[in-house]
Coordinates of N, CA and C in Angstrom, one line a residue:
Y1 N 0.5 -1.2 0.5 CA 0.4 -0.2 0.1 C 0.7 1.3 0.5
K2 N -0.1 2.1 -1.3 CA 0.9 3.3 -0.5 C 0.2 4.9 -0.4
K3 N 1.2 4.9 0.4 CA 0.2 6.9 1.1 C 0.2 8.0 -0.3
I4 N -1.5 8.5 -0.4 CA -1.3 9.1 -1.5 C 0.3 10.1 -1.2
A5 N 0.4 10.9 -0.4 CA 2.0 11.9 -0.8 C 2.8 11.6 -1.0
N6 N 3.3 9.7 -1.1 CA 4.2 8.9 -1.6 C 3.6 9.2 -3.8
K7 N 2.8 9.0 -3.8 CA 1.8 9.0 -5.3 C 3.1 9.5 -6.1
V8 N 3.6 8.8 -7.3 CA 5.1 9.6 -8.7 C 3.6 10.3 -9.2
L9 N 3.9 11.1 -9.7 CA 2.7 12.2 -10.7 C 4.2 12.2 -12.1
P10 N 3.1 12.3 -12.9 CA 4.0 12.5 -14.1 C 4.7 13.6 -14.6
V11 N 5.8 14.1 -15.1 CA 6.2 15.2 -15.7 C 5.8 15.6 -17.1
P12 N 5.1 16.6 -17.6 CA 5.0 16.9 -18.9 C 5.6 17.4 -19.6
T13 N 6.0 16.6 -20.6 CA 7.8 17.1 -20.9 C 7.4 15.8 -22.4
V14 N 8.3 17.4 -23.5 CA 8.5 15.7 -24.8 C 9.8 15.1 -25.6
M15 N 9.0 14.7 -25.9 CA 9.8 13.9 -26.5 C 11.6 13.9 -27.0
P16 N 12.5 14.4 -26.3 CA 13.2 15.5 -28.0 C 14.1 13.7 -28.8
E17 N 14.1 14.9 -30.2 CA 14.1 14.2 -31.1 C 14.7 13.4 -31.6
Y18 N 16.3 13.5 -30.2 CA 17.3 12.5 -30.9 C 17.2 10.7 -30.3
A19 N 15.4 10.4 -28.8 CA 15.2 9.8 -28.6 C 14.2 9.0 -29.8
K20 N 13.5 9.5 -31.0 CA 12.8 9.2 -31.6 C 12.9 7.7 -32.3
T21 N 12.5 7.6 -32.1 CA 12.6 5.6 -32.8 C 12.6 6.2 -34.4
V22 N 13.5 5.7 -35.0 CA 13.4 5.8 -37.1 C 13.3 4.0 -37.5
R23 N 12.7 3.8 -38.3 CA 12.5 2.6 -38.9 C 12.8 2.9 -40.0
R24 N 14.5 2.1 -40.6 CA 14.7 2.8 -42.0 C 15.0 0.9 -42.5
F25 N 14.5 0.9 -43.7 CA 14.8 -0.3 -44.8 C 15.5 -0.7 -45.6
P26 N 16.9 0.0 -45.2 CA 17.8 -0.1 -46.6 C 17.1 -0.8 -47.8
E27 N 17.1 -2.3 -47.4 CA 16.9 -3.3 -48.4 C 16.3 -4.3 -48.3
D28 N 15.2 -4.6 -49.3 CA 13.9 -6.0 -48.3 C 14.9 -6.8 -48.3
P29 N 14.4 -7.5 -46.7 CA 15.3 -8.7 -46.2 C 14.5 -9.9 -46.3
L30 N 13.7 -10.1 -47.4 CA 13.3 -10.9 -47.6 C 14.3 -11.3 -49.1
L31 N 15.0 -10.0 -49.6 CA 16.1 -10.2 -50.8 C 17.1 -12.0 -50.5
S32 N 16.9 -11.6 -49.8 CA 18.7 -12.3 -48.9 C 18.5 -13.4 -48.4
L33 N 17.4 -14.3 -47.6 CA 16.7 -15.4 -47.0 C 17.0 -16.2 -48.0
P34 N 18.1 -17.8 -47.5 CA 18.3 -18.9 -48.2 C 17.6 -19.2 -49.1
A35 N 17.4 -20.0 -50.1 CA 16.4 -20.7 -50.2 C 15.7 -21.8 -50.0
V36 N 14.4 -22.1 -49.9 CA 13.9 -23.8 -49.3 C 13.8 -24.5 -51.1
S37 N 14.5 -25.6 -50.4 CA 14.0 -27.0 -51.1 C 12.6 -26.8 -51.6
K38 N 11.9 -28.0 -52.4 CA 10.7 -28.3 -52.2 C 11.2 -29.6 -51.2
H39 N 12.3 -30.8 -52.1 CA 12.0 -31.8 -51.2 C 13.2 -31.8 -50.0
P40 N 13.1 -30.9 -49.1 CA 15.0 -31.1 -48.2 C 15.1 -32.2 -48.3
P41 N 16.6 -32.6 -48.2 CA 17.6 -33.2 -47.3 C 17.3 -33.9 -45.9
P42 N 17.8 -35.0 -45.5 CA 17.6 -35.0 -44.3 C 18.3 -34.3 -43.8
F43 N 18.6 -34.3 -42.7 CA 18.9 -33.7 -41.0 C 20.3 -33.9 -41.2
T44 N 21.5 -33.1 -41.1 CA 22.9 -33.3 -41.2 C 23.2 -32.1 -40.2
P45 N 24.2 -32.2 -38.4 CA 23.8 -31.1 -37.7 C 25.5 -29.8 -38.4
G46 N 24.9 -29.4 -37.7 CA 25.7 -27.9 -38.7 C 26.3 -27.2 -37.7
V47 N 26.8 -25.5 -36.8 CA 27.3 -25.4 -36.3 C 26.7 -25.3 -35.1
R48 N 25.7 -24.3 -34.9 CA 24.9 -23.9 -34.0 C 23.8 -25.4 -33.8
L49 N 22.9 -26.1 -34.1 CA 22.4 -26.4 -33.8 C 23.1 -28.3 -34.6
T50 N 22.9 -28.1 -33.7 CA 23.5 -29.4 -33.4 C 22.4 -30.9 -33.4
Q51 N 23.4 -32.5 -33.6 CA 21.9 -33.4 -33.3 C 21.6 -33.1 -31.6
E52 N 22.5 -32.8 -30.7 CA 21.8 -33.2 -29.8 C 20.9 -31.4 -29.3
R53 N 21.1 -30.4 -30.1 CA 19.6 -29.4 -29.6 C 18.6 -29.6 -30.9
M54 N 18.5 -30.2 -31.9 CA 17.3 -30.4 -32.6 C 17.5 -31.7 -32.2
D55 N 17.8 -32.3 -31.2 CA 16.2 -33.4 -30.8 C 15.5 -33.2 -29.6
A56 N 16.8 -32.1 -28.5 CA 16.5 -31.0 -27.2 C 14.5 -30.1 -28.3
M57 N 15.0 -30.5 -29.4 CA 13.7 -29.0 -29.6 C 12.4 -30.2 -30.1
G58 N 12.8 -31.9 -30.6 CA 11.6 -32.6 -30.2 C 10.6 -32.7 -31.7
I59 N 11.7 -31.8 -33.1 CA 10.4 -31.5 -33.8 C 10.7 -33.1 -34.5
F60 N 11.5 -34.6 -34.4 CA 11.3 -35.5 -34.9 C 10.8 -36.4 -34.2
E61 N 10.3 -35.8 -33.3 CA 9.5 -36.8 -32.6 C 7.9 -36.5 -32.4
N62 N 8.5 -35.1 -33.3 CA 7.0 -34.6 -33.0 C 5.6 -35.1 -33.9
K63 N 4.5 -36.1 -33.8 CA 3.3 -36.8 -34.8 C 2.2 -36.3 -34.7
F64 N 2.2 -34.9 -34.9 CA 1.5 -33.7 -35.6 C 2.0 -33.5 -36.7
L65 N 3.6 -33.5 -36.7 CA 4.0 -33.2 -38.2 C 4.0 -34.1 -39.0
W66 N 3.9 -34.4 -40.7 CA 4.1 -35.1 -41.0 C 5.5 -35.0 -41.4
P67 N 6.3 -36.4 -41.9 CA 7.5 -36.5 -42.4 C 8.2 -34.9 -43.0
E68 N 7.5 -35.2 -44.1 CA 7.9 -34.2 -44.8 C 8.0 -32.5 -44.7
E69 N 7.5 -32.3 -43.9 CA 6.9 -31.0 -42.6 C 8.3 -31.1 -41.8
Q70 N 8.8 -32.5 -41.0 CA 9.7 -32.3 -40.2 C 10.7 -32.2 -40.9
L71 N 11.3 -32.2 -41.9 CA 12.7 -32.4 -42.9 C 12.7 -31.3 -43.5
L72 N 11.1 -30.4 -43.7 CA 10.8 -28.6 -44.1 C 11.6 -28.0 -43.1
A73 N 11.4 -28.2 -41.7 CA 11.2 -27.8 -40.4 C 12.8 -27.7 -39.9
A74 N 13.2 -29.0 -40.0 CA 14.9 -28.7 -39.5 C 16.1 -28.3 -41.3
H75 N 15.0 -28.5 -42.2 CA 16.0 -27.2 -43.4 C 15.5 -25.6 -43.6
V76 N 15.2 -25.3 -43.0 CA 14.8 -23.7 -42.3 C 14.9 -23.7 -41.3
L77 N 15.5 -24.4 -40.7 CA 16.4 -24.1 -38.9 C 18.1 -24.0 -39.5
M78 N 18.2 -25.5 -40.4 CA 19.5 -25.3 -41.1 C 19.9 -24.0 -41.1
N79 N 19.4 -23.8 -42.8 CA 19.5 -22.4 -43.0 C 19.3 -21.5 -42.3
N80 N 18.9 -20.8 -41.5 CA 18.8 -19.7 -40.5 C 19.4 -20.0 -39.0
E81 N 20.5 -21.1 -38.7 CA 21.3 -20.8 -38.2 C 22.0 -20.5 -37.3
M82 N 22.4 -19.8 -37.9 CA 23.5 -18.7 -37.2 C 22.3 -17.6 -36.7
A83 N 21.0 -17.0 -36.9 CA 20.3 -16.4 -35.9 C 20.1 -17.2 -34.6
L84 N 20.4 -18.5 -35.0 CA 19.4 -19.3 -33.3 C 21.0 -19.2 -31.9
A85 N 20.6 -18.9 -30.5 CA 21.6 -18.8 -29.8 C 20.4 -19.8 -29.0
W86 N 22.0 -20.5 -27.8 CA 21.8 -21.5 -26.8 C 22.1 -20.5 -25.7
N87 N 23.1 -19.8 -26.0 CA 23.4 -18.7 -24.6 C 24.1 -17.7 -25.1
E88 N 24.7 -17.0 -24.2 CA 24.6 -15.5 -24.2 C 25.6 -15.6 -25.2
A89 N 26.9 -16.4 -24.9 CA 27.6 -15.5 -26.8 C 27.5 -16.3 -27.4
E90 N 26.0 -17.0 -27.4 CA 25.9 -16.7 -29.3 C 24.6 -15.5 -29.9
K91 N 24.5 -14.8 -28.7 CA 23.4 -13.9 -29.1 C 24.2 -12.8 -29.9
G92 N 23.4 -11.8 -31.0 CA 23.9 -11.3 -31.5 C 23.0 -9.5 -31.0
S93 N 23.2 -8.7 -32.6 CA 22.5 -7.4 -32.1 C 21.6 -7.8 -33.8
F94 N 20.7 -6.9 -34.0 CA 20.3 -5.5 -35.0 C 21.3 -5.4 -35.2
R95 N 21.2 -5.5 -37.1 CA 22.2 -4.2 -37.9 C 22.0 -3.0 -37.7
E96 N 22.6 -2.6 -37.1 CA 22.3 -0.5 -36.8 C 21.8 0.0 -38.0
D97 N 21.8 -0.5 -39.2 CA 20.8 -0.1 -40.4 C 19.8 0.0 -40.2
Y98 N 19.0 -1.0 -39.6 CA 18.2 -1.5 -39.8 C 17.1 -0.5 -38.2
F99 N 18.1 -1.1 -36.9 CA 17.9 -0.5 -36.0 C 18.9 0.2 -35.1
P100 N 18.6 1.7 -35.2 CA 19.6 1.9 -34.8 C 20.0 2.1 -32.8
P101 N 20.9 2.5 -32.2 CA 21.4 1.6 -30.6 C 19.9 2.6 -30.3
A102 N 19.2 2.7 -28.8 CA 17.9 3.4 -28.9 C 18.9 3.6 -27.4
K103 N 18.3 5.4 -27.3 CA 18.8 6.9 -26.5 C 17.6 6.7 -25.5
I104 N 18.0 6.6 -24.8 CA 16.9 6.8 -23.6 C 17.2 7.7 -22.7
P105 N 15.7 8.9 -22.5 CA 16.8 10.6 -21.9 C 15.8 10.3 -21.0
M106 N 16.6 11.3 -20.4 CA 16.8 11.4 -18.9 C 15.8 13.4 -18.8
I107 N 15.0 12.6 -17.9 CA 14.8 14.5 -17.3 C 15.3 15.0 -15.9
A108 N 15.5 16.2 -16.2 CA 16.5 16.7 -14.8 C 15.8 16.3 -13.2
H109 N 16.7 15.5 -12.4 CA 15.7 15.6 -11.7 C 17.3 15.5 -10.3
T110 N 16.3 15.6 -8.8 CA 16.9 15.0 -8.2 C 16.8 13.3 -8.1
P111 N 18.1 12.6 -7.6 CA 18.5 11.1 -7.5 C 18.1 10.7 -6.2
W112 N 17.4 9.3 -6.5 CA 17.3 8.9 -5.2 C 18.7 8.6 -4.1
A113 N 18.0 8.4 -2.8 CA 19.4 7.7 -3.0 C 18.9 6.3 -1.8
D114 N 18.4 6.0 -2.7 CA 17.9 4.1 -1.8 C 18.7 3.6 -1.5
H115 N 19.4 2.8 -0.7 CA 20.3 1.9 -0.1 C 20.1 0.0 -1.0
T116 N 21.3 -0.4 -1.8 CA 21.2 -1.4 -2.1 C 20.3 -2.5 -1.8
L117 N 20.0 -3.8 -2.0 CA 19.8 -4.6 -1.4 C 20.5 -6.2 -1.6
P118 N 21.3 -6.5 0.0 CA 22.5 -7.1 -0.4 C 22.0 -8.6 -0.7
I119 N 22.9 -8.6 -1.5 CA 22.4 -10.3 -2.3 C 23.2 -11.3 -1.2
P120 N 22.1 -12.6 -1.0 CA 22.5 -13.4 -0.4 C 23.5 -14.2 -0.7
P121 N 24.8 -15.1 0.7 CA 25.5 -15.7 0.7 C 25.1 -16.9 -0.5
G122 N 24.2 -16.8 -0.3 CA 24.4 -18.3 -1.1 C 24.0 -18.5 -2.6
I123 N 23.8 -17.6 -2.9 CA 23.9 -17.3 -5.0 C 23.9 -15.8 -5.3
R124 N 25.5 -15.8 -4.4 CA 26.4 -14.5 -4.0 C 27.4 -14.5 -5.2
D125 N 27.8 -16.2 -5.7 CA 28.6 -16.8 -7.1 C 27.3 -16.8 -8.0
K126 N 26.6 -16.8 -8.1 CA 26.0 -17.7 -9.6 C 25.2 -15.7 -10.0
V127 N 25.7 -14.6 -9.3 CA 24.6 -13.6 -9.7 C 25.7 -12.7 -9.7
I128 N 27.1 -12.9 -10.2 CA 28.1 -12.7 -9.9 C 28.7 -13.1 -11.4
Q129 N 28.5 -14.5 -11.7 CA 28.3 -15.1 -13.3 C 27.8 -14.8 -14.5
H130 N 25.8 -14.7 -13.4 CA 25.5 -14.0 -14.4 C 25.9 -12.7 -15.2
I131 N 26.7 -11.9 -13.8 CA 27.3 -10.0 -14.6 C 27.6 -10.0 -15.6
R132 N 28.4 -11.2 -15.5 CA 30.4 -11.1 -16.2 C 29.7 -11.7 -17.1
D133 N 28.2 -12.8 -17.5 CA 28.5 -14.0 -18.6 C 27.7 -12.3 -19.2
K134 N 26.1 -11.4 -18.8 CA 26.3 -10.5 -19.9 C 26.6 -9.3 -19.8
V135 N 28.0 -8.8 -19.3 CA 29.0 -8.3 -19.8 C 29.7 -8.5 -20.9
A136 N 30.0 -10.4 -20.7 CA 31.1 -10.7 -21.9 C 30.3 -10.3 -23.0
S137 N 29.1 -10.5 -23.3 CA 28.3 -11.2 -24.2 C 27.9 -10.0 -24.8
G138 N 28.5 -8.0 -24.2 CA 27.8 -6.6 -24.9 C 26.7 -6.9 -24.7
L139 N 25.4 -7.0 -23.1 CA 24.1 -6.5 -23.1 C 24.7 -5.5 -21.8
Y140 N 25.7 -5.4 -21.3 CA 25.9 -5.5 -19.7 C 27.0 -4.0 -20.2
E141 N 27.3 -3.0 -19.9 CA 28.9 -2.3 -20.0 C 29.4 -2.8 -19.2
P142 N 30.7 -2.8 -19.0 CA 31.9 -2.5 -17.3 C 31.7 -1.4 -16.9
S143 N 31.7 -1.4 -15.5 CA 31.1 0.1 -15.3 C 32.6 0.4 -14.4

């Protein structure tokens, strides 16, 4: 429960021009898609799409799909395997000519002086490793 005196009030302001999202399409992304065969070949493991990862997805155990559809799904995934990521190191980002980095505007204000909550000792190593993984993947910036 929050008292009415602690209510957060919106600040009337205008979104600055530098922070507005600009959508651009320098080229048609559908033109660079790899061709899909009408008769896809049997699945062969690749760089990211290994046999273990394919088995974990359960496409070939799926009884809802016909065998031809299972092969087609595997073929489409194999054609686009570099777009798949199973861990932080394999993640990528959008091309900046399509999506420039987001700029978040800040309204001039007095910063809060809240204390950070302590990390429980039982999960401290996991939290540190999680933050290091995010920094290594480029999602967090080192400070």
